[in-house]
XYZ file of C-alpha atoms in Angstrom:
558
model
C -14.160 35.931 174.343
C -16.778 33.569 174.700
C -16.207 29.925 176.217
C -18.728 29.422 172.889
C -20.010 31.829 170.715
C -23.642 30.655 170.405
C -24.694 33.620 167.967
C -22.275 33.133 165.585
C -22.792 29.161 165.307
C -26.438 29.951 164.991
C -26.262 31.954 161.938
C -23.764 29.709 160.351
C -25.753 26.480 161.440
C -28.869 28.485 159.577
C -27.000 29.060 156.471
C -26.192 25.601 155.994
C -29.937 24.521 156.792
C -31.468 26.787 154.659
C -29.991 24.791 151.600
C -32.199 21.052 152.600
C -34.786 23.285 155.020
C -36.148 24.783 151.759
C -37.064 22.259 149.691
C -38.117 19.863 153.174
C -40.306 22.649 154.043
C -42.379 22.418 151.160
C -42.656 18.531 150.639
C -43.661 18.487 154.202
C -46.405 21.058 153.881
C -47.318 20.039 150.402
C -47.779 15.944 151.930
C -45.010 14.754 149.525
C -42.972 13.713 152.763
C -43.528 13.023 156.257
C -41.412 14.854 158.813
C -38.534 12.803 159.243
C -36.633 13.870 156.236
C -36.768 17.456 157.688
C -35.361 16.266 160.430
C -32.635 14.307 158.963
C -31.858 17.291 157.197
C -31.587 19.529 159.926
C -29.504 17.065 161.849
C -27.023 16.324 159.338
C -26.646 20.654 158.646
C -24.365 20.124 161.712
C -21.739 18.776 159.745
C -20.969 21.704 158.364
C -19.982 23.296 161.681
C -16.945 21.354 162.285
C -14.826 22.936 159.761
C -15.815 26.280 161.327
C -14.637 25.311 164.778
C -11.177 24.332 163.481
C -10.920 27.637 161.635
C -12.831 29.970 163.579
C -11.318 33.242 161.877
C -12.130 31.825 158.503
C -15.870 31.305 158.914
C -17.180 33.297 156.573
C -14.674 32.265 153.821
C -15.272 28.512 154.583
C -19.097 29.162 154.214
C -18.619 30.974 150.919
C -17.077 27.901 149.489
C -19.712 25.259 151.094
C -22.765 27.360 150.177
C -21.887 27.249 146.233
C -21.662 23.494 147.027
C -25.163 23.400 148.765
C -26.554 25.749 146.790
C -26.143 23.741 143.415
C -27.548 20.801 144.854
C -30.487 22.394 146.589
C -31.210 24.324 143.313
C -31.725 20.830 141.519
C -33.558 19.526 144.768
C -36.003 22.591 144.240
C -35.999 22.681 140.599
C -37.327 19.117 140.771
C -39.680 19.649 143.522
C -41.140 22.638 141.337
C -42.006 19.867 138.246
C -42.967 16.667 140.216
C -43.796 17.560 143.835
C -41.450 14.988 144.875
C -37.977 13.919 146.424
C -34.972 13.742 144.431
C -33.825 10.402 145.234
C -31.451 7.298 142.756
C -34.715 6.917 141.011
C -34.380 10.010 139.580
C -30.769 9.420 138.419
C -31.583 6.314 136.722
C -34.315 7.971 134.672
C -31.856 10.596 133.972
C -29.060 8.192 132.787
C -31.281 6.173 130.608
C -32.726 9.432 129.186
C -31.246 10.496 125.743
C -30.179 14.173 124.844
C -33.634 14.686 122.692
C -35.826 13.697 125.833
C -33.756 15.994 127.855
C -34.383 18.803 125.170
C -37.983 17.911 125.346
C -38.177 18.061 128.984
C -36.711 21.414 129.371
C -39.256 22.983 126.851
C -42.133 21.075 128.543
C -41.027 22.082 132.374
C -39.008 25.456 132.173
C -41.599 27.948 133.204
C -41.225 31.768 133.399
C -41.822 31.935 137.158
C -39.164 29.807 137.886
C -36.535 32.544 137.182
C -37.986 34.604 139.751
C -38.050 31.727 142.349
C -34.661 30.746 141.515
C -33.808 34.419 142.225
C -35.757 34.769 145.642
C -33.909 31.440 146.381
C -30.396 33.045 146.294
C -31.195 36.177 147.886
C -32.196 34.096 150.982
C -28.928 32.662 150.879
C -27.214 35.406 150.201
C -29.076 37.077 153.201
C -28.075 34.651 155.508
C -24.307 34.261 154.293
C -24.170 37.904 155.177
C -25.140 37.265 158.859
C -22.245 34.565 159.512
C -19.198 35.906 160.910
C -15.695 34.720 162.266
C -16.563 32.775 165.267
C -15.585 34.443 168.554
C -14.737 31.647 171.065
C -12.290 30.143 173.409
C -10.179 27.269 171.812
C -11.574 25.148 174.983
C -15.218 25.882 173.975
C -14.370 24.348 170.032
C -12.613 21.454 172.066
C -15.785 20.877 173.874
C -18.217 21.159 170.669
C -16.389 19.285 168.349
C -16.626 15.647 169.654
C -19.950 16.688 170.776
C -21.375 17.648 167.245
C -19.506 14.638 166.046
C -21.333 12.185 168.445
C -24.364 13.942 167.597
C -24.098 12.651 163.816
C -22.657 8.939 164.440
C -24.319 7.752 168.091
C -27.619 7.715 166.678
C -27.583 5.080 164.025
C -25.112 3.284 166.116
C -28.046 3.208 168.982
C -30.439 1.918 166.631
C -28.582 -0.696 165.217
C -27.347 -1.907 168.404
C -30.865 -2.310 169.585
C -30.886 -5.953 168.032
C -28.460 -6.969 170.637
C -25.750 -7.156 168.146
C -23.642 -4.449 166.021
C -23.216 -5.017 162.677
C -21.123 -2.526 160.748
C -23.017 -3.120 157.329
C -26.137 -2.401 158.833
C -24.526 0.934 160.628
C -23.417 1.962 157.338
C -27.004 1.579 155.775
C -28.528 3.404 158.686
C -26.189 6.430 158.404
C -26.493 6.515 155.012
C -30.238 6.731 155.243
C -29.996 9.668 157.929
C -27.369 11.814 155.717
C -29.284 11.427 152.413
C -31.996 14.005 152.940
C -29.554 16.539 153.685
C -27.699 18.182 150.307
C -25.405 17.255 148.894
C -25.597 13.420 150.121
C -28.580 12.975 148.421
C -26.462 13.380 145.001
C -23.644 11.520 146.564
C -25.259 8.829 148.459
C -27.966 8.518 145.308
C -25.603 8.525 142.917
C -23.468 5.496 144.844
C -26.793 3.452 145.266
C -27.871 4.109 141.478
C -24.353 2.439 140.760
C -24.926 -0.450 143.156
C -28.512 -1.336 142.223
C -27.533 -0.761 138.117
C -24.923 -3.209 138.484
C -27.237 -5.743 140.228
C -29.806 -5.313 137.541
C -27.396 -5.579 134.934
C -26.173 -8.844 135.979
C -29.815 -9.899 136.006
C -30.457 -8.186 132.746
C -27.349 -10.409 131.498
C -28.728 -13.772 132.782
C -32.308 -13.086 131.436
C -30.967 -12.025 127.946
C -29.356 -15.642 127.498
C -32.593 -17.155 128.348
C -34.210 -18.793 124.723
C -37.522 -18.042 123.636
C -40.166 -20.059 124.312
C -40.759 -23.402 122.549
C -43.725 -24.063 119.954
C -45.394 -20.888 120.423
C -48.712 -20.522 118.945
C -50.965 -17.624 118.960
C -54.795 -18.214 118.388
C -55.008 -14.093 118.089
C -52.401 -13.762 115.488
C -52.370 -10.775 113.350
C -55.723 -9.915 115.369
C -55.761 -6.482 116.705
C -56.311 -6.293 120.407
C -54.791 -4.707 123.744
C -54.004 -6.869 126.909
C -53.976 -4.928 130.112
C -52.447 -6.953 133.354
C -52.953 -4.297 136.283
C -51.145 -5.377 139.236
C -52.117 -3.989 142.746
C -50.311 -3.841 145.919
C -51.220 -5.107 149.550
C -54.968 -5.004 148.844
C -56.593 -7.601 150.712
C -60.186 -8.893 149.295
C -61.590 -9.097 153.089
C -61.277 -5.064 153.263
C -63.452 -5.054 149.658
C -67.338 -4.815 149.499
C -67.189 -6.208 146.060
C -66.107 -9.113 148.013
C -68.659 -8.517 151.037
C -66.600 -6.393 152.875
C -69.227 -3.953 155.493
C -67.640 -0.998 154.892
C -68.390 0.901 151.397
C -64.616 0.472 150.057
C -65.746 -0.436 146.513
C -68.430 1.901 145.196
C -67.086 2.288 141.755
C -66.164 -1.364 141.026
C -69.347 -2.916 143.072
C -71.229 -0.371 139.882
C -69.449 -2.179 137.608
C -70.255 -5.739 138.549
C -71.933 -7.331 135.886
C -69.206 -6.413 133.322
C -66.324 -8.397 135.547
C -65.810 -12.253 136.042
C -64.946 -12.227 139.510
C -62.945 -14.806 141.691
C -63.586 -15.478 144.719
C -61.002 -17.951 145.956
C -57.336 -16.739 144.753
C -54.448 -16.700 146.826
C -50.941 -15.080 146.406
C -48.299 -17.088 146.989
C -45.605 -15.089 148.912
C -46.746 -11.923 151.040
C -43.928 -9.721 149.510
C -44.045 -7.959 146.265
C -40.491 -8.922 144.741
C -40.823 -12.150 146.041
C -44.548 -12.394 144.712
C -44.070 -11.220 141.158
C -40.800 -13.269 140.489
C -43.551 -16.175 140.196
C -46.696 -14.426 138.847
C -44.617 -13.346 136.077
C -42.855 -16.273 135.314
C -42.784 -19.872 135.344
C -41.487 -20.038 138.832
C -43.784 -20.955 141.543
C -43.639 -22.263 145.245
C -41.892 -25.378 144.493
C -39.397 -24.490 141.808
C -38.339 -20.982 142.894
C -35.432 -20.322 140.546
C -37.333 -21.129 137.155
C -37.070 -17.135 136.421
C -33.729 -17.181 135.810
C -33.611 -19.999 133.252
C -37.378 -19.297 131.547
C -38.715 -17.103 129.436
C -40.868 -14.643 131.351
C -44.625 -13.155 130.268
C -43.223 -10.100 129.134
C -40.822 -12.129 126.883
C -43.662 -14.407 125.471
C -45.823 -11.606 124.588
C -43.071 -9.842 122.522
C -42.349 -13.063 120.907
C -45.812 -13.295 120.188
C -45.731 -10.015 118.159
C -47.319 -7.960 120.686
C -45.658 -4.179 121.284
C -45.107 -3.905 125.389
C -45.246 -1.246 127.727
C -44.671 -1.347 131.970
C -46.301 1.788 133.495
C -45.464 1.893 137.438
C -46.233 3.908 140.411
C -43.659 1.839 142.181
C -40.130 3.183 143.318
C -38.174 2.700 140.218
C -34.499 1.757 141.508
C -33.846 0.575 145.249
C -32.311 -2.202 146.863
C -35.839 -3.845 146.955
C -36.834 -2.742 143.671
C -34.247 -3.980 141.540
C -35.993 -7.308 140.145
C -38.878 -5.200 139.408
C -36.720 -2.591 137.106
C -35.180 -5.568 135.356
C -38.661 -6.961 134.540
C -39.906 -3.438 133.147
C -36.949 -3.318 131.186
C -38.169 -6.571 129.012
C -40.414 -4.142 127.688
C -40.474 -2.291 124.768
C -41.330 1.098 126.598
C -41.512 1.931 130.671
C -43.148 4.637 132.114
C -41.797 5.492 135.862
C -43.909 7.293 137.926
C -42.718 7.381 141.098
C -39.270 8.639 141.938
C -39.597 9.464 145.882
C -36.755 8.289 147.894
C -38.729 6.737 150.927
C -42.128 4.954 150.437
C -43.547 6.464 153.435
C -44.636 9.843 150.625
C -47.225 10.689 148.520
C -47.112 9.104 145.068
C -50.880 8.502 144.066
C -51.778 5.837 141.510
C -54.302 8.238 139.637
C -50.663 9.293 137.464
C -51.388 5.859 135.588
C -54.233 6.835 133.922
C -52.634 9.518 131.476
C -49.784 7.665 130.348
C -52.868 4.842 129.696
C -54.312 7.082 127.584
C -51.675 7.890 125.440
C -50.323 4.450 124.930
C -54.035 3.642 123.969
C -53.657 6.244 121.340
C -50.539 5.514 119.794
C -51.725 3.294 117.090
C -50.558 0.002 117.452
C -52.571 -2.746 116.618
C -51.476 -5.216 119.423
C -50.470 -4.088 122.890
C -49.578 -5.784 126.173
C -49.516 -3.258 128.814
C -48.418 -3.879 132.446
C -49.550 -1.608 134.932
C -48.223 -1.513 138.718
C -49.923 0.116 141.602
C -48.995 1.305 144.819
C -52.297 0.262 145.844
C -52.849 0.073 149.601
C -48.874 -0.628 150.800
C -48.300 0.718 154.305
C -48.102 3.405 155.152
C -51.708 3.568 153.967
C -52.287 7.023 154.611
C -49.908 8.253 152.395
C -52.031 5.913 149.292
C -54.602 8.209 148.904
C -54.887 12.145 148.975
C -56.375 13.913 151.739
C -59.745 14.807 150.035
C -60.009 11.134 149.470
C -60.831 9.998 152.789
C -64.108 9.068 153.740
C -63.709 6.642 156.682
C -63.489 9.044 159.701
C -64.612 7.360 162.569
C -65.532 4.293 164.399
C -68.575 3.274 162.049
C -68.152 -0.514 161.018
C -64.866 -0.801 163.059
C -64.726 -4.091 164.927
C -65.655 -3.448 169.098
C -62.291 -5.229 169.751
C -60.445 -2.454 168.106
C -58.750 0.241 170.481
C -58.011 3.775 168.733
C -54.840 3.469 167.248
C -55.940 0.224 165.709
C -59.311 1.978 164.437
C -57.343 4.566 162.962
C -54.961 2.168 160.801
C -58.197 0.320 159.778
C -59.494 3.659 158.496
C -56.386 4.914 156.642
C -56.489 1.291 155.216
C -59.916 1.316 154.206
C -59.449 4.493 152.484
C -56.581 3.505 150.691
C -58.903 0.721 149.418
C -61.652 2.992 148.394
C -59.343 5.233 146.277
C -57.914 2.081 145.078
C -61.569 1.203 143.726
C -61.645 4.446 142.123
C -58.071 4.198 140.271
C -58.878 0.966 139.351
C -62.535 1.925 138.106
C -60.945 4.631 136.083
C -58.597 2.288 134.532
C -61.867 0.052 133.412
C -63.706 3.717 132.209
C -60.288 4.364 129.805
C -60.251 1.138 128.412
C -64.100 1.101 127.802
C -63.929 4.746 125.912
C -60.790 3.035 123.804
C -63.588 0.854 122.075
C -60.930 -1.550 120.717
C -60.704 -5.158 121.264
C -59.311 -5.570 124.779
C -58.913 -7.627 128.190
C -57.681 -6.500 131.445
C -56.760 -8.513 134.562
C -56.955 -7.172 137.877
C -55.157 -8.932 141.300
C -53.038 -7.730 143.814
C -49.684 -9.436 144.313
C -50.464 -9.893 147.965
C -53.053 -8.914 151.111
C -52.492 -7.108 154.222
C -53.272 -8.234 157.858
C -54.969 -5.169 159.294
C -55.344 -6.616 162.864
C -57.858 -9.002 161.211
C -56.461 -12.373 162.679
C -56.961 -12.888 166.383
C -55.755 -12.034 168.882
C -56.339 -8.301 166.846
C -52.298 -7.267 167.801
C -50.435 -7.573 164.520
C -50.572 -5.266 161.219
C -48.542 -5.814 158.170
C -47.164 -9.595 156.792
C -44.848 -11.997 158.027
C -44.180 -15.202 156.012
C -42.656 -16.932 158.795
C -45.740 -16.584 160.808
C -48.765 -16.550 157.729
C -51.959 -15.590 158.304
C -54.784 -15.840 155.889
C -55.589 -12.174 155.131
C -51.766 -11.815 153.910
C -52.653 -14.031 151.235
C -56.028 -13.031 150.175
C -56.103 -11.130 146.769
C -59.273 -10.207 144.506
C -59.065 -11.190 141.011
C -61.134 -10.142 137.952
C -61.225 -10.262 134.544
C -62.571 -7.620 132.515
C -63.254 -7.665 128.668
C -64.543 -4.824 125.958
C -67.588 -5.572 123.832
C -65.487 -6.012 120.961
C -63.597 -8.637 122.799
C -66.261 -10.538 124.104
C -67.633 -10.724 120.385
C -64.544 -12.848 119.523
C -64.100 -14.935 122.951
C -67.521 -15.786 124.703
C -66.021 -18.090 126.913
C -68.025 -17.931 130.353
C -65.964 -18.069 133.387
C -68.774 -17.647 136.236
C -68.579 -21.772 136.738
C -65.425 -21.062 138.217
C -65.539 -18.448 140.141
C -65.047 -20.471 143.520
C -62.056 -22.488 142.322
C -59.240 -21.961 144.947
C -56.104 -20.791 142.918
C -52.831 -19.541 143.758
C -50.836 -17.048 141.938
C -47.648 -18.560 141.348
C -49.134 -20.629 138.127
C -50.557 -17.560 136.868
C -48.236 -17.765 133.656
C -50.699 -20.616 132.514
C -53.978 -18.452 133.103
C -52.359 -15.712 131.168
C -51.876 -17.976 128.193
C -55.174 -19.617 128.256
C -56.672 -15.674 128.359
C -54.528 -14.527 125.774
C -54.716 -17.485 123.387
C -51.551 -18.531 123.513
C -49.369 -22.292 123.492
C -46.277 -23.072 123.879
C -44.161 -26.222 125.232
C -44.353 -26.202 128.974
C -48.472 -25.098 129.077
C -49.794 -26.686 131.859
C -53.504 -26.625 131.435
C -54.539 -28.277 134.948
C -53.069 -24.905 136.605
C -54.699 -22.202 134.463
C -57.848 -20.708 136.623
C -59.657 -20.601 133.409
C -59.078 -24.006 131.650
C -61.771 -26.901 131.891
C -58.577 -29.044 132.551
C -58.350 -27.282 136.263
C -56.911 -29.179 139.224
C -57.148 -28.022 142.689
C -53.436 -27.772 144.514
C -52.719 -27.037 147.708
C -52.040 -23.469 148.304
C -48.287 -23.481 149.852
C -47.319 -20.687 151.768
C -43.737 -19.789 153.561
C -40.277 -19.303 152.077
C -39.649 -21.716 149.112
C -35.968 -21.640 150.234
C -36.842 -24.206 152.725
C -39.266 -26.602 151.107
C -39.634 -28.436 154.336
C -41.238 -25.711 156.021
C -44.094 -25.173 153.509
C -47.627 -25.328 154.410
C -51.079 -25.569 153.204
C -52.663 -22.282 153.919
C -56.454 -23.684 153.756
C -55.466 -27.085 155.665
C -57.885 -27.787 158.237
C -55.483 -28.415 160.888
C -54.616 -24.180 160.634
């Protein structure tokens, strides 16, 4: 009898890991995810060795029971990958539980393919073959006593060390870190995912109940009442105009939009209010602003107003659907008549390309509705940038156009970001092509929720966003208006004289009112980018929860 039966343990571990490994290898080698989920699935498959150490003679029986449980979860994961080439997450649970039986039936009819049955058989045959190799563990009690705490430590200690790096240990952060590590392994994807789904759903339901109590906007007048028209709000993500050749950047990041430049009303001095998506859009889509940040809880949103004006409303998003951070976005989307959720990835460091929004847009434009309001929310150029464009779209590969101060690592990140900007250019241009081809009265507004500092600010040692230490690139965003010929025939306003107006997006709801022909109680024409009554205001940045710390981004003293 061996002190430790390494061969027996190895065979059992390979059997347990198989149920997580197959899907994660497919996700990794198809580029859908990085290496981290594969690694975490490997580590947390060690968990199933613990009952075998307690009952070594029953290893085959225990493995068989666990194999059935793990196999069911693995088949769901594998099936989801086969259809979407994505990783299962709590966002998928949201879609499933929000669907009705008819939609589920249509789903099965559409996606069930003949080759899935032989693939299922091959997967189960592999599991059975591995189980055949599992045998009772032939090891001494001392070896089991030694190995058991080592395995427990391998599972529990690394997240504790990560949490403790900040100097203090926080139980809540430890639990969150542990769940994040467990989630890639079956069956924890479903148990953790369902727990998080319930948690985020409860938060969203509370928000929904609060927003449903908001009364309709008063004194609403629609200058386009009963006229056909499609209004599109195209929301970018993390895209700074400082990296757009459309705005003068030295590298060709906008070949397609630049070719359409004559059709765009381009604005050169537009700034985000906050450098984070949720906080920025709370203000962009509502009456909240930097000085009144809580008005989104008591005043109607753009979505509410457009429905009240008689538009059929749609929300197409490539952002994650139901996560701790994105609950507010999902709440906004649920204020619309129809939702299209495209990104069900568990991690943002995964591929989910924005080209996915194009087909749903085509379908909506062909649905026969006379008046539509469509929000399209892109994943844009969100960090990490290399996940935002497909490998074949990689254009910038060397140091051409890279500043001399950038070292090799910085140059790689700048290339990744510029490739993401260039791919975003293609997606946005394709949206315009679809709108143009529809040949209907339509108007589209595009801007990004916030910018990104990609080592742009001296001493060129920071990448990302930090509201506590604001820099110009975090807030500089593109902004343009596109109008179809049919729309221009009715609305001949020329916005070129307004191109250099300084403007902050926390007042966007007033610009949207002017662009869409709406008037209501509380409209502020002085805060509209396209209104003759516009008045410039300071570009206030910082956390509005501490109003005394708000600063003017463009103040000369900065």
